[in-house]
mmCIF file of C-alpha atoms and ligand atoms in Angstrom:
data_model
loop_
_atom_site.group_PDB
_atom_site.id
_atom_site.type_symbol
_atom_site.label_atom_id
_atom_site.label_comp_id
_atom_site.label_asym_id
_atom_site.label_seq_id
_atom_site.Cartn_x
_atom_site.Cartn_y
_atom_site.Cartn_z
ATOM 1 C CA MET A 1 0.000 0.000 0.000
ATOM 2 C CA SER A 2 3.023 2.267 0.563
ATOM 3 C CA ASP A 3 2.727 4.588 -2.427
ATOM 4 C CA LEU A 4 -1.024 4.818 -1.912
ATOM 5 C CA VAL A 5 -0.713 6.236 1.559
ATOM 6 C CA SER A 6 -1.637 9.874 1.455
ATOM 7 C CA GLU A 7 -0.212 12.686 3.434
ATOM 8 C CA ARG A 8 -3.582 12.815 5.127
ATOM 9 C CA ALA A 9 -3.251 9.171 6.048
ATOM 10 C CA LEU A 10 0.273 9.637 7.325
ATOM 11 C CA ASN A 11 -0.815 12.550 9.419
ATOM 12 C CA GLY A 12 -3.461 10.409 11.050
ATOM 13 C CA PRO A 13 -7.074 11.300 11.773
ATOM 14 C CA ALA A 14 -8.033 14.951 11.653
ATOM 15 C CA SER A 15 -7.074 16.412 15.003
ATOM 16 C CA PRO A 16 -9.904 18.025 16.984
ATOM 17 C CA GLY A 17 -10.553 21.514 15.749
ATOM 18 C CA ALA A 18 -8.635 20.948 12.535
ATOM 19 C CA ALA A 19 -11.555 20.105 10.253
ATOM 20 C CA VAL A 20 -12.679 23.120 8.270
ATOM 21 C CA SER A 21 -15.750 21.452 6.862
ATOM 22 C CA ARG A 22 -18.951 21.395 8.913
ATOM 23 C CA PHE A 23 -19.699 18.023 7.338
ATOM 24 C CA VAL A 24 -16.424 16.479 8.530
ATOM 25 C CA ARG A 25 -16.776 18.194 11.895
ATOM 26 C CA ALA A 26 -20.227 16.656 12.348
ATOM 27 C CA CYS A 27 -18.849 13.207 11.432
ATOM 28 C CA LEU A 28 -16.372 13.656 14.292
ATOM 29 C CA ARG A 29 -19.091 15.013 16.616
ATOM 30 C CA GLN A 30 -17.414 18.393 16.820
ATOM 31 C CA SER A 31 -19.380 21.635 17.114
ATOM 32 C CA VAL A 32 -20.851 23.115 13.928
ATOM 33 C CA ASP A 33 -22.438 26.437 12.967
ATOM 34 C CA ARG A 34 -25.381 24.512 11.518
ATOM 35 C CA THR A 35 -26.429 20.954 10.738
ATOM 36 C CA PRO A 36 -24.724 19.790 7.545
ATOM 37 C CA VAL A 37 -26.818 18.282 4.771
ATOM 38 C CA TRP A 38 -26.286 16.116 1.696
ATOM 39 C CA LEU A 39 -28.552 13.532 0.078
ATOM 40 C CA LEU A 40 -28.137 9.901 -0.945
ATOM 41 C CA ARG A 41 -28.214 9.639 -4.768
ATOM 42 C CA GLN A 42 -28.076 13.416 -5.040
ATOM 43 C CA ALA A 43 -26.679 12.991 -8.572
ATOM 44 C CA GLY A 44 -29.185 10.747 -10.264
ATOM 45 C CA ARG A 45 -32.005 10.235 -12.655
ATOM 46 C CA TYR A 46 -34.385 12.714 -10.960
ATOM 47 C CA MET A 47 -32.073 15.512 -12.090
ATOM 48 C CA PRO A 48 -32.392 16.938 -15.636
ATOM 49 C CA GLU A 49 -28.681 17.807 -15.735
ATOM 50 C CA TYR A 50 -27.806 14.156 -15.061
ATOM 51 C CA MET A 51 -30.289 12.867 -17.618
ATOM 52 C CA ALA A 52 -28.773 15.190 -20.228
ATOM 53 C CA VAL A 53 -25.379 13.527 -19.653
ATOM 54 C CA ARG A 54 -26.993 10.052 -19.533
ATOM 55 C CA LYS A 55 -28.467 10.647 -22.988
ATOM 56 C CA HIS A 56 -24.976 10.455 -24.464
ATOM 57 C CA HIS A 57 -23.252 8.016 -22.070
ATOM 58 C CA SER A 58 -24.036 4.764 -20.307
ATOM 59 C CA LEU A 59 -23.854 4.627 -16.522
ATOM 60 C CA LEU A 60 -20.530 2.770 -16.672
ATOM 61 C CA GLU A 61 -19.096 5.230 -19.202
ATOM 62 C CA ILE A 62 -19.901 8.064 -16.821
ATOM 63 C CA CYS A 63 -18.312 6.194 -13.907
ATOM 64 C CA ARG A 64 -15.181 5.327 -15.882
ATOM 65 C CA THR A 65 -14.556 8.769 -17.395
ATOM 66 C CA PRO A 66 -13.107 11.013 -14.662
ATOM 67 C CA GLU A 67 -14.040 14.290 -16.415
ATOM 68 C CA ILE A 68 -17.694 13.251 -16.698
ATOM 69 C CA ALA A 69 -17.974 11.602 -13.271
ATOM 70 C CA ALA A 70 -16.479 14.739 -11.707
ATOM 71 C CA GLU A 71 -18.796 17.018 -13.642
ATOM 72 C CA VAL A 72 -21.890 15.051 -12.580
ATOM 73 C CA THR A 73 -20.709 15.077 -8.943
ATOM 74 C CA ILE A 74 -19.996 18.815 -8.936
ATOM 75 C CA THR A 75 -23.184 19.823 -10.765
ATOM 76 C CA ALA A 76 -25.421 18.006 -8.281
ATOM 77 C CA ALA A 77 -23.651 19.409 -5.217
ATOM 78 C CA GLU A 78 -23.761 22.970 -6.551
ATOM 79 C CA ARG A 79 -27.320 22.812 -7.828
ATOM 80 C CA LEU A 80 -28.588 21.610 -4.446
ATOM 81 C CA GLY A 81 -26.349 23.750 -2.241
ATOM 82 C CA VAL A 82 -25.410 20.779 -0.055
ATOM 83 C CA ASP A 83 -22.414 20.526 2.295
ATOM 84 C CA ALA A 84 -20.843 17.407 0.786
ATOM 85 C CA ALA A 85 -20.340 15.876 -2.646
ATOM 86 C CA ILE A 86 -20.398 12.090 -3.033
ATOM 87 C CA ILE A 87 -18.277 10.911 -5.899
ATOM 88 C CA PHE A 88 -20.340 9.617 -8.807
ATOM 89 C CA ALA A 89 -19.519 5.914 -9.061
ATOM 90 C CA ASP A 90 -21.247 2.605 -8.405
ATOM 91 C CA LEU A 91 -21.027 -0.059 -5.759
ATOM 92 C CA LEU A 92 -20.229 -2.771 -8.290
ATOM 93 C CA LEU A 93 -17.177 -1.203 -9.968
ATOM 94 C CA PRO A 94 -14.683 -3.335 -7.930
ATOM 95 C CA PHE A 95 -16.201 -6.473 -9.485
ATOM 96 C CA THR A 96 -14.341 -5.879 -12.751
ATOM 97 C CA PRO A 97 -10.784 -6.089 -11.383
ATOM 98 C CA MET A 98 -11.886 -9.061 -9.268
ATOM 99 C CA GLY A 99 -12.797 -10.856 -12.500
ATOM 100 C CA VAL A 100 -16.595 -10.672 -12.149
ATOM 101 C CA GLU A 101 -18.245 -9.305 -15.291
ATOM 102 C CA PHE A 102 -21.453 -7.325 -14.941
ATOM 103 C CA GLU A 103 -23.609 -4.838 -16.782
ATOM 104 C CA PHE A 104 -26.547 -2.571 -16.063
ATOM 105 C CA LEU A 105 -29.673 -3.536 -17.968
ATOM 106 C CA ALA A 106 -32.342 -0.859 -18.410
ATOM 107 C CA GLY A 107 -35.105 -1.368 -15.868
ATOM 108 C CA GLU A 108 -33.398 -4.351 -14.248
ATOM 109 C CA GLY A 109 -30.404 -2.829 -12.511
ATOM 110 C CA PRO A 110 -27.096 -4.675 -12.259
ATOM 111 C CA VAL A 111 -26.689 -8.159 -13.756
ATOM 112 C CA VAL A 112 -23.759 -10.510 -13.088
ATOM 113 C CA HIS A 113 -23.815 -13.099 -15.834
ATOM 114 C CA ALA A 114 -21.797 -15.793 -14.062
ATOM 115 C CA PRO A 115 -22.778 -15.514 -10.378
ATOM 116 C CA VAL A 116 -20.167 -16.637 -7.859
ATOM 117 C CA ARG A 117 -21.601 -19.729 -6.153
ATOM 118 C CA THR A 118 -18.744 -22.185 -5.543
ATOM 119 C CA VAL A 119 -15.552 -22.174 -3.521
ATOM 120 C CA GLU A 120 -13.564 -22.605 -6.754
ATOM 121 C CA GLN A 121 -15.102 -19.404 -8.090
ATOM 122 C CA VAL A 122 -14.316 -17.593 -4.858
ATOM 123 C CA ARG A 123 -10.720 -18.845 -4.978
ATOM 124 C CA ALA A 124 -10.425 -17.515 -8.538
ATOM 125 C CA LEU A 125 -11.414 -13.955 -7.541
ATOM 126 C CA ARG A 126 -8.505 -11.560 -8.084
ATOM 127 C CA THR A 127 -7.434 -9.091 -5.408
ATOM 128 C CA ASP A 128 -4.287 -7.798 -7.139
ATOM 129 C CA ARG A 129 -5.717 -5.520 -9.818
ATOM 130 C CA VAL A 130 -7.403 -2.805 -7.789
ATOM 131 C CA GLU A 131 -5.248 -0.146 -9.475
ATOM 132 C CA GLU A 132 -7.573 -0.614 -12.464
ATOM 133 C CA LEU A 133 -10.116 1.392 -10.459
ATOM 134 C CA SER A 134 -7.876 4.473 -10.475
ATOM 135 C CA TYR A 135 -10.427 6.299 -12.649
ATOM 136 C CA VAL A 136 -12.508 6.801 -9.493
ATOM 137 C CA ALA A 137 -9.546 8.384 -7.697
ATOM 138 C CA GLN A 138 -8.910 10.567 -10.747
ATOM 139 C CA ALA A 139 -12.513 11.797 -10.616
ATOM 140 C CA ILE A 140 -12.131 12.529 -6.893
ATOM 141 C CA GLU A 141 -8.969 14.517 -7.591
ATOM 142 C CA ARG A 142 -10.892 16.710 -10.000
ATOM 143 C CA VAL A 143 -13.752 17.216 -7.557
ATOM 144 C CA ALA A 144 -11.331 17.998 -4.704
ATOM 145 C CA LYS A 145 -9.538 20.531 -6.865
ATOM 146 C CA HIS A 146 -12.803 22.175 -7.871
ATOM 147 C CA PHE A 147 -13.923 22.500 -4.248
ATOM 148 C CA SER A 148 -10.513 23.310 -2.758
ATOM 149 C CA ALA A 149 -11.404 26.913 -1.954
ATOM 150 C CA PRO A 150 -13.828 27.638 0.885
ATOM 151 C CA ARG A 151 -17.334 28.577 -0.257
ATOM 152 C CA ALA A 152 -19.045 31.953 0.232
ATOM 153 C CA ASP A 153 -20.014 31.016 3.806
ATOM 154 C CA GLY A 154 -16.388 30.102 4.611
ATOM 155 C CA ASP A 155 -17.111 26.376 4.771
ATOM 156 C CA GLN A 156 -15.133 23.756 2.886
ATOM 157 C CA LEU A 157 -17.353 21.326 1.001
ATOM 158 C CA GLY A 158 -16.825 17.738 2.167
ATOM 159 C CA ILE A 159 -15.854 15.102 -0.380
ATOM 160 C CA ILE A 160 -17.217 11.613 0.133
ATOM 161 C CA GLY A 161 -15.678 8.511 -1.387
ATOM 162 C CA PHE A 162 -17.524 5.224 -1.010
ATOM 163 C CA CYS A 163 -17.542 1.478 -1.368
ATOM 164 C CA GLY A 164 -19.889 -1.377 -0.635
ATOM 165 C CA ALA A 165 -19.791 -3.476 2.521
ATOM 166 C CA PRO A 166 -18.767 -7.144 2.200
ATOM 167 C CA PHE A 167 -22.284 -8.557 2.702
ATOM 168 C CA THR A 168 -24.025 -6.240 0.246
ATOM 169 C CA LEU A 169 -21.371 -6.730 -2.437
ATOM 170 C CA ALA A 170 -21.367 -10.489 -1.884
ATOM 171 C CA SER A 171 -25.133 -10.505 -2.358
ATOM 172 C CA TYR A 172 -24.805 -9.018 -5.867
ATOM 173 C CA MET A 173 -21.955 -11.358 -6.727
ATOM 174 C CA ILE A 174 -23.758 -14.477 -5.551
ATOM 175 C CA GLU A 175 -27.338 -13.675 -6.583
ATOM 176 C CA GLY A 176 -26.248 -12.197 -9.904
ATOM 177 C CA GLY A 177 -28.250 -9.034 -9.308
ATOM 178 C CA SER A 178 -30.801 -7.521 -6.984
ATOM 179 C CA SER A 179 -32.622 -10.035 -4.838
ATOM 180 C CA ARG A 180 -35.721 -10.446 -2.739
ATOM 181 C CA ASN A 181 -34.836 -13.323 -0.429
ATOM 182 C CA TYR A 182 -31.045 -13.692 -0.783
ATOM 183 C CA VAL A 183 -31.425 -17.473 -0.946
ATOM 184 C CA GLU A 184 -28.118 -18.156 -2.725
ATOM 185 C CA THR A 185 -26.221 -15.647 -0.592
ATOM 186 C CA LYS A 186 -27.502 -17.150 2.639
ATOM 187 C CA ARG A 187 -27.010 -20.672 1.320
ATOM 188 C CA MET A 188 -23.285 -19.960 0.940
ATOM 189 C CA MET A 189 -23.179 -17.989 4.188
ATOM 190 C CA TYR A 190 -24.725 -20.794 6.260
ATOM 191 C CA GLY A 191 -23.407 -23.758 4.347
ATOM 192 C CA ASP A 192 -19.951 -23.167 2.956
ATOM 193 C CA ARG A 193 -17.467 -22.695 5.734
ATOM 194 C CA GLU A 194 -14.655 -22.183 3.288
ATOM 195 C CA ALA A 195 -16.214 -20.052 0.540
ATOM 196 C CA TRP A 196 -17.998 -17.448 2.687
ATOM 197 C CA PRO A 197 -15.087 -16.376 4.934
ATOM 198 C CA LEU A 198 -12.752 -16.378 1.929
ATOM 199 C CA LEU A 199 -15.158 -14.211 -0.055
ATOM 200 C CA MET A 200 -15.505 -11.783 2.869
ATOM 201 C CA ALA A 201 -11.712 -11.620 3.262
ATOM 202 C CA LYS A 202 -11.102 -11.008 -0.441
ATOM 203 C CA LEU A 203 -13.721 -8.276 -0.585
ATOM 204 C CA VAL A 204 -12.198 -6.554 2.462
ATOM 205 C CA GLU A 205 -8.742 -6.684 0.867
ATOM 206 C CA VAL A 206 -9.975 -5.096 -2.362
ATOM 207 C CA LEU A 207 -12.149 -2.504 -0.619
ATOM 208 C CA VAL A 208 -9.387 -1.297 1.707
ATOM 209 C CA THR A 209 -7.072 -0.662 -1.255
ATOM 210 C CA TYR A 210 -9.882 0.984 -3.218
ATOM 211 C CA ALA A 211 -10.732 3.243 -0.259
ATOM 212 C CA ALA A 212 -7.027 4.100 0.129
ATOM 213 C CA GLN A 213 -6.928 5.286 -3.489
ATOM 214 C CA GLN A 214 -9.952 7.477 -2.847
ATOM 215 C CA VAL A 215 -8.503 8.964 0.340
ATOM 216 C CA GLU A 216 -5.213 9.661 -1.351
ATOM 217 C CA ALA A 217 -7.094 11.441 -4.137
ATOM 218 C CA GLY A 218 -8.834 13.753 -1.660
ATOM 219 C CA ALA A 219 -11.860 12.011 -0.158
ATOM 220 C CA ASP A 220 -12.487 13.496 3.310
ATOM 221 C CA VAL A 221 -14.795 10.704 4.439
ATOM 222 C CA ILE A 222 -15.568 7.184 3.219
ATOM 223 C CA GLN A 223 -19.136 5.914 3.268
ATOM 224 C CA ILE A 224 -19.584 2.137 3.370
ATOM 225 C CA PHE A 225 -22.923 1.071 1.878
ATOM 226 C CA ASP A 226 -24.377 -2.063 3.454
ATOM 227 C CA SER A 227 -27.671 -1.377 1.745
ATOM 228 C CA TRP A 228 -29.088 -4.879 2.155
ATOM 229 C CA ALA A 229 -27.777 -5.774 5.635
ATOM 230 C CA GLY A 230 -31.368 -5.385 6.832
ATOM 231 C CA ALA A 231 -32.086 -8.774 5.224
ATOM 232 C CA LEU A 232 -30.079 -10.408 8.026
ATOM 233 C CA SER A 233 -31.193 -11.442 11.501
ATOM 234 C CA VAL A 234 -29.152 -9.976 14.314
ATOM 235 C CA THR A 235 -27.627 -13.400 14.977
ATOM 236 C CA ASP A 236 -26.586 -13.899 11.356
ATOM 237 C CA TYR A 237 -25.263 -10.370 11.032
ATOM 238 C CA ARG A 238 -23.112 -10.955 14.099
ATOM 239 C CA GLU A 239 -22.010 -14.421 13.095
ATOM 240 C CA TYR A 240 -21.229 -13.897 9.405
ATOM 241 C CA CYS A 241 -20.787 -10.175 8.697
ATOM 242 C CA LEU A 242 -19.784 -8.159 11.744
ATOM 243 C CA ALA A 243 -16.131 -9.269 11.855
ATOM 244 C CA PRO A 244 -15.230 -8.584 8.194
ATOM 245 C CA THR A 245 -17.196 -5.324 8.231
ATOM 246 C CA THR A 246 -15.428 -4.237 11.421
ATOM 247 C CA GLU A 247 -12.085 -5.028 9.829
ATOM 248 C CA LEU A 248 -13.020 -2.909 6.807
ATOM 249 C CA VAL A 249 -14.170 0.010 8.976
ATOM 250 C CA ARG A 250 -11.029 -0.050 11.137
ATOM 251 C CA ARG A 251 -8.660 -0.284 8.202
ATOM 252 C CA VAL A 252 -10.376 2.588 6.396
ATOM 253 C CA GLN A 253 -10.254 4.691 9.568
ATOM 254 C CA ALA A 254 -6.531 3.912 9.770
ATOM 255 C CA LEU A 255 -6.191 5.810 6.472
ATOM 256 C CA GLY A 256 -7.036 8.920 8.466
ATOM 257 C CA VAL A 257 -10.673 9.552 7.554
ATOM 258 C CA PRO A 258 -14.013 9.142 9.351
ATOM 259 C CA VAL A 259 -16.259 6.303 8.169
ATOM 260 C CA ILE A 260 -20.026 6.453 7.624
ATOM 261 C CA TYR A 261 -21.664 3.025 7.713
ATOM 262 C CA PHE A 262 -25.117 2.870 6.159
ATOM 263 C CA GLY A 263 -27.779 0.232 5.701
ATOM 264 C CA VAL A 264 -31.532 0.028 5.114
ATOM 265 C CA ASP A 265 -34.080 -1.602 7.424
ATOM 266 C CA THR A 266 -31.503 -1.845 10.159
ATOM 267 C CA ALA A 267 -33.427 -0.813 13.315
ATOM 268 C CA SER A 268 -32.754 -4.140 15.050
ATOM 269 C CA LEU A 269 -29.137 -4.274 13.826
ATOM 270 C CA LEU A 270 -28.078 -0.843 15.093
ATOM 271 C CA PRO A 271 -26.314 -1.957 18.298
ATOM 272 C CA ALA A 272 -24.322 -4.525 16.303
ATOM 273 C CA MET A 273 -23.554 -2.027 13.520
ATOM 274 C CA ARG A 274 -22.247 0.356 16.161
ATOM 275 C CA GLU A 275 -19.728 -2.311 17.199
ATOM 276 C CA THR A 276 -17.946 -1.895 13.854
ATOM 277 C CA GLY A 277 -16.600 1.327 15.348
ATOM 278 C CA ALA A 278 -17.869 3.476 12.462
ATOM 279 C CA ASP A 279 -17.794 7.202 13.236
ATOM 280 C CA VAL A 280 -21.252 7.737 11.747
ATOM 281 C CA ILE A 281 -24.159 5.338 11.296
ATOM 282 C CA GLY A 282 -26.668 6.032 8.518
ATOM 283 C CA LEU A 283 -30.291 5.531 9.610
ATOM 284 C CA ASP A 284 -33.162 4.627 7.319
ATOM 285 C CA TRP A 285 -36.546 6.344 7.819
ATOM 286 C CA ARG A 286 -38.343 3.458 9.487
ATOM 287 C CA VAL A 287 -36.741 4.196 12.852
ATOM 288 C CA PRO A 288 -37.393 7.613 14.429
ATOM 289 C CA LEU A 289 -33.999 9.324 14.459
ATOM 290 C CA ASP A 290 -33.823 9.770 18.238
ATOM 291 C CA GLU A 291 -34.774 6.123 18.835
ATOM 292 C CA GLY A 292 -32.088 4.998 16.402
ATOM 293 C CA TRP A 293 -29.506 7.230 18.044
ATOM 294 C CA LYS A 294 -30.513 5.917 21.455
ATOM 295 C CA ALA A 295 -30.125 2.329 20.200
ATOM 296 C CA LEU A 296 -26.566 3.342 19.270
ATOM 297 C CA GLY A 297 -26.027 4.561 22.829
ATOM 298 C CA TYR A 298 -25.369 8.070 21.424
ATOM 299 C CA ARG A 299 -21.810 6.823 20.982
ATOM 300 C CA CYS A 300 -21.412 7.846 17.340
ATOM 301 C CA ALA A 301 -22.720 10.452 14.927
ATOM 302 C CA VAL A 302 -25.843 9.686 12.885
ATOM 303 C CA GLN A 303 -26.840 10.492 9.328
ATOM 304 C CA GLY A 304 -30.434 10.590 8.135
ATOM 305 C CA ASN A 305 -33.250 9.992 7.907
ATOM 306 C CA LEU A 306 -36.094 11.536 5.904
ATOM 307 C CA ASP A 307 -38.182 9.096 3.851
ATOM 308 C CA PRO A 308 -37.059 9.810 0.258
ATOM 309 C CA ILE A 309 -40.676 9.422 -0.863
ATOM 310 C CA ALA A 310 -41.694 12.323 1.410
ATOM 311 C CA LEU A 311 -40.114 14.451 -1.353
ATOM 312 C CA PHE A 312 -43.293 13.719 -3.343
ATOM 313 C CA ALA A 313 -45.536 15.138 -0.571
ATOM 314 C CA PRO A 314 -47.175 18.583 -0.664
ATOM 315 C CA GLU A 315 -44.895 21.344 0.570
ATOM 316 C CA GLU A 316 -46.409 21.682 4.058
ATOM 317 C CA VAL A 317 -46.202 17.935 4.706
ATOM 318 C CA LEU A 318 -42.615 17.739 3.477
ATOM 319 C CA ARG A 319 -41.617 20.743 5.575
ATOM 320 C CA ALA A 320 -43.181 19.134 8.662
ATOM 321 C CA ARG A 321 -41.277 15.886 8.023
ATOM 322 C CA VAL A 322 -37.962 17.740 7.631
ATOM 323 C CA ARG A 323 -38.723 19.591 10.861
ATOM 324 C CA GLU A 324 -39.495 16.309 12.614
ATOM 325 C CA VAL A 325 -36.091 14.850 11.696
ATOM 326 C CA MET A 326 -34.354 18.029 12.845
ATOM 327 C CA ASP A 327 -36.332 18.150 16.121
ATOM 328 C CA SER A 328 -35.569 14.503 16.688
ATOM 329 C CA ALA A 329 -31.823 15.228 16.424
ATOM 330 C CA ALA A 330 -32.320 18.111 18.888
ATOM 331 C CA LYS A 331 -29.059 19.766 17.796
ATOM 332 C CA ARG A 332 -26.967 17.123 19.521
ATOM 333 C CA LEU A 333 -23.400 17.083 18.224
ATOM 334 C CA GLY A 334 -22.996 14.706 15.308
ATOM 335 C CA HIS A 335 -26.133 14.879 13.193
ATOM 336 C CA ILE A 336 -25.808 14.979 9.415
ATOM 337 C CA PHE A 337 -29.134 15.487 7.675
ATOM 338 C CA ASN A 338 -29.813 13.069 4.836
ATOM 339 C CA LEU A 339 -32.524 10.845 3.468
ATOM 340 C CA GLY A 340 -33.121 7.343 4.803
ATOM 341 C CA HIS A 341 -32.266 5.976 1.339
ATOM 342 C CA GLY A 342 -31.584 7.328 -2.143
ATOM 343 C CA ILE A 343 -33.622 9.858 -4.113
ATOM 344 C CA VAL A 344 -35.760 7.968 -6.640
ATOM 345 C CA PRO A 345 -36.400 8.875 -10.302
ATOM 346 C CA GLY A 346 -39.302 11.293 -10.734
ATOM 347 C CA THR A 347 -38.608 13.198 -7.503
ATOM 348 C CA PRO A 348 -39.378 16.919 -7.977
ATOM 349 C CA VAL A 349 -36.047 18.798 -7.996
ATOM 350 C CA GLU A 350 -37.749 21.804 -6.369
ATOM 351 C CA SER A 351 -38.690 19.685 -3.341
ATOM 352 C CA VAL A 352 -35.097 18.515 -2.999
ATOM 353 C CA ILE A 353 -33.789 22.083 -3.106
ATOM 354 C CA LYS A 354 -36.407 23.275 -0.608
ATOM 355 C CA THR A 355 -35.495 20.436 1.745
ATOM 356 C CA VAL A 356 -31.871 21.550 1.746
ATOM 357 C CA GLU A 357 -32.946 25.157 2.423
ATOM 358 C CA TRP A 358 -35.182 24.095 5.325
ATOM 359 C CA VAL A 359 -32.395 22.064 6.916
ATOM 360 C CA LYS A 360 -30.195 25.169 6.771
ATOM 361 C CA GLU A 361 -32.996 27.229 8.343
ATOM 362 C CA PHE A 362 -33.915 24.733 11.104
ATOM 363 C CA GLY A 363 -30.347 23.630 11.777
ATOM 364 C CA ALA A 364 -28.725 26.999 12.504
ATOM 365 C CA ARG A 365 -26.990 27.236 15.889
HETATM 366 O O1 CP3 B 1 -25.066 10.779 -6.145
HETATM 367 C C1 CP3 B 1 -24.877 9.637 -5.697
HETATM 368 O O2 CP3 B 1 -25.540 9.164 -4.773
HETATM 369 C C2 CP3 B 1 -23.703 8.834 -6.248
HETATM 370 C C3 CP3 B 1 -24.008 7.821 -7.167
HETATM 371 C C4 CP3 B 1 -24.248 6.375 -6.819
HETATM 372 C C5 CP3 B 1 -24.633 5.446 -7.809
HETATM 373 N N1 CP3 B 1 -24.649 4.201 -7.246
HETATM 374 C C6 CP3 B 1 -24.891 5.746 -9.225
HETATM 375 C C7 CP3 B 1 -25.987 5.010 -9.862
HETATM 376 C C8 CP3 B 1 -24.087 5.672 -5.623
HETATM 377 C C9 CP3 B 1 -23.709 6.182 -4.246
HETATM 378 C C10 CP3 B 1 -24.339 4.296 -5.917
HETATM 379 C C11 CP3 B 1 -24.208 3.208 -4.935
HETATM 380 C C12 CP3 B 1 -24.991 1.980 -5.170
HETATM 381 N N2 CP3 B 1 -25.042 1.242 -6.307
HETATM 382 C C13 CP3 B 1 -25.721 1.295 -4.189
HETATM 383 C C14 CP3 B 1 -25.799 1.694 -2.747
HETATM 384 C C15 CP3 B 1 -26.733 2.809 -2.554
HETATM 385 C C16 CP3 B 1 -28.119 2.370 -2.226
HETATM 386 O O3 CP3 B 1 -29.001 2.762 -2.966
HETATM 387 O O4 CP3 B 1 -28.277 1.705 -1.207
HETATM 388 C C17 CP3 B 1 -26.279 0.166 -4.772
HETATM 389 C C18 CP3 B 1 -27.186 -0.828 -4.106
HETATM 390 C C19 CP3 B 1 -25.826 0.135 -6.111
HETATM 391 C C20 CP3 B 1 -26.106 -0.901 -7.141
HETATM 392 C C21 CP3 B 1 -26.979 -0.331 -8.165
HETATM 393 N N3 CP3 B 1 -26.576 0.609 -9.098
HETATM 394 C C22 CP3 B 1 -28.355 -0.617 -8.394
HETATM 395 C C23 CP3 B 1 -29.193 -1.572 -7.558
HETATM 396 C C24 CP3 B 1 -28.746 0.164 -9.491
HETATM 397 C C25 CP3 B 1 -30.070 0.200 -10.160
HETATM 398 C C26 CP3 B 1 -30.964 1.104 -9.377
HETATM 399 C C27 CP3 B 1 -32.078 1.681 -10.198
HETATM 400 O O5 CP3 B 1 -32.781 2.486 -9.609
HETATM 401 O O6 CP3 B 1 -32.201 1.338 -11.386
HETATM 402 C C28 CP3 B 1 -27.632 0.945 -9.892
HETATM 403 C C29 CP3 B 1 -27.607 1.920 -10.992
HETATM 404 C C30 CP3 B 1 -27.201 3.317 -10.642
HETATM 405 N N4 CP3 B 1 -26.094 3.641 -9.962
HETATM 406 C C31 CP3 B 1 -27.882 4.517 -11.026
HETATM 407 C C32 CP3 B 1 -27.110 5.579 -10.541
HETATM 408 C C33 CP3 B 1 -27.360 7.049 -10.717
HETATM 409 C C34 CP3 B 1 -29.163 4.638 -11.812
HETATM 410 C C35 CP3 B 1 -29.032 4.075 -13.174
HETATM 411 C C36 CP3 B 1 -28.667 4.983 -14.334
HETATM 412 O O7 CP3 B 1 -28.289 6.160 -14.229
HETATM 413 O O8 CP3 B 1 -28.788 4.440 -15.418
#
């Protein structure tokens, strides 16, 4: 990893008081002038500017072309006036250097044509070609350069790199795409005492290197998406996923950045997710924010958790729901406003912009 280690990583975690971004400060539960806000899938198909780019390029072309990925990232952050920009990429990109071919089919989402179901297939997965993902780091470099100067309000925009968590990535690899019941994933998890731990270990290896590239390129924070962890019982999460996920979190933190760990439908998993040591836990909308934070023992920051579909509600209802999330956080240190999951296609852009404005209004200290 030597030449990947950034100055930031060598200098260790941001020392208290050093962070100039209210987003990073909130991740570290430091004081802020107002609650920071950004939104899951803030650059996506609901946005006309993104669709204009999508007309000429496939999703993977956008991801793999640093100029375009950076432009999409920057446009969304500036249009919405948010406090952080998440790099435009996809969870599945690391599959390619691991030797797992996939594509995105219109209306179906990701498809892996030869799902990984046997120990031989797991053994064949490559972990030595992660440098092929350097296009993501190159996009981050461009975004970091663009946002290097403080904004009009004196705040530095936060730059978020991301990767999937071992369970969620394994589920796509094993199922071959999105899944309802995760039968094949759980079959391997319960039944193959060699394949499952090896798959978890290989994913962690790849993801740590990938995250290191992103941090070196200028990511201030890494978000780990465990979108489908909510499919697991608490017992199974603890038995099969907690250890590799904890290893990933700790090794990313050792690069010198805070980690946000996010999943959906995780109310019962929160105490176990907290044990990963993540600096911030992302909450979905099904758990009231204060209840979720309490379940975490108030021992980390939280990010969330407006229902993304509330963005379709009439203005007064939406405003009340934004207020409810903010009241629920009660201006404790370490709240980052977000949605409980990603913005969906068809969401009115005006509602998204208003939501950001209301968070700024309600969240002022
Ligand atoms: O602005 C941002 O949020 C950054 C962009 C981003 C994308 N994917 C681009 C994308 C992020 C953070 C992701 C992560 C991702 N990818 C996740 C975790 C986030 C979550 O929602 O929990 C997951 C599960 C994936 C895998 C994936 N990629 C799926 C299941 C799909 C299909 C979803 C759909 O609605 O069709 C994708 C495609 C994808 N990735 C799109 C975008 C903007 C939409 C497709 C397109 O533009 O053609």
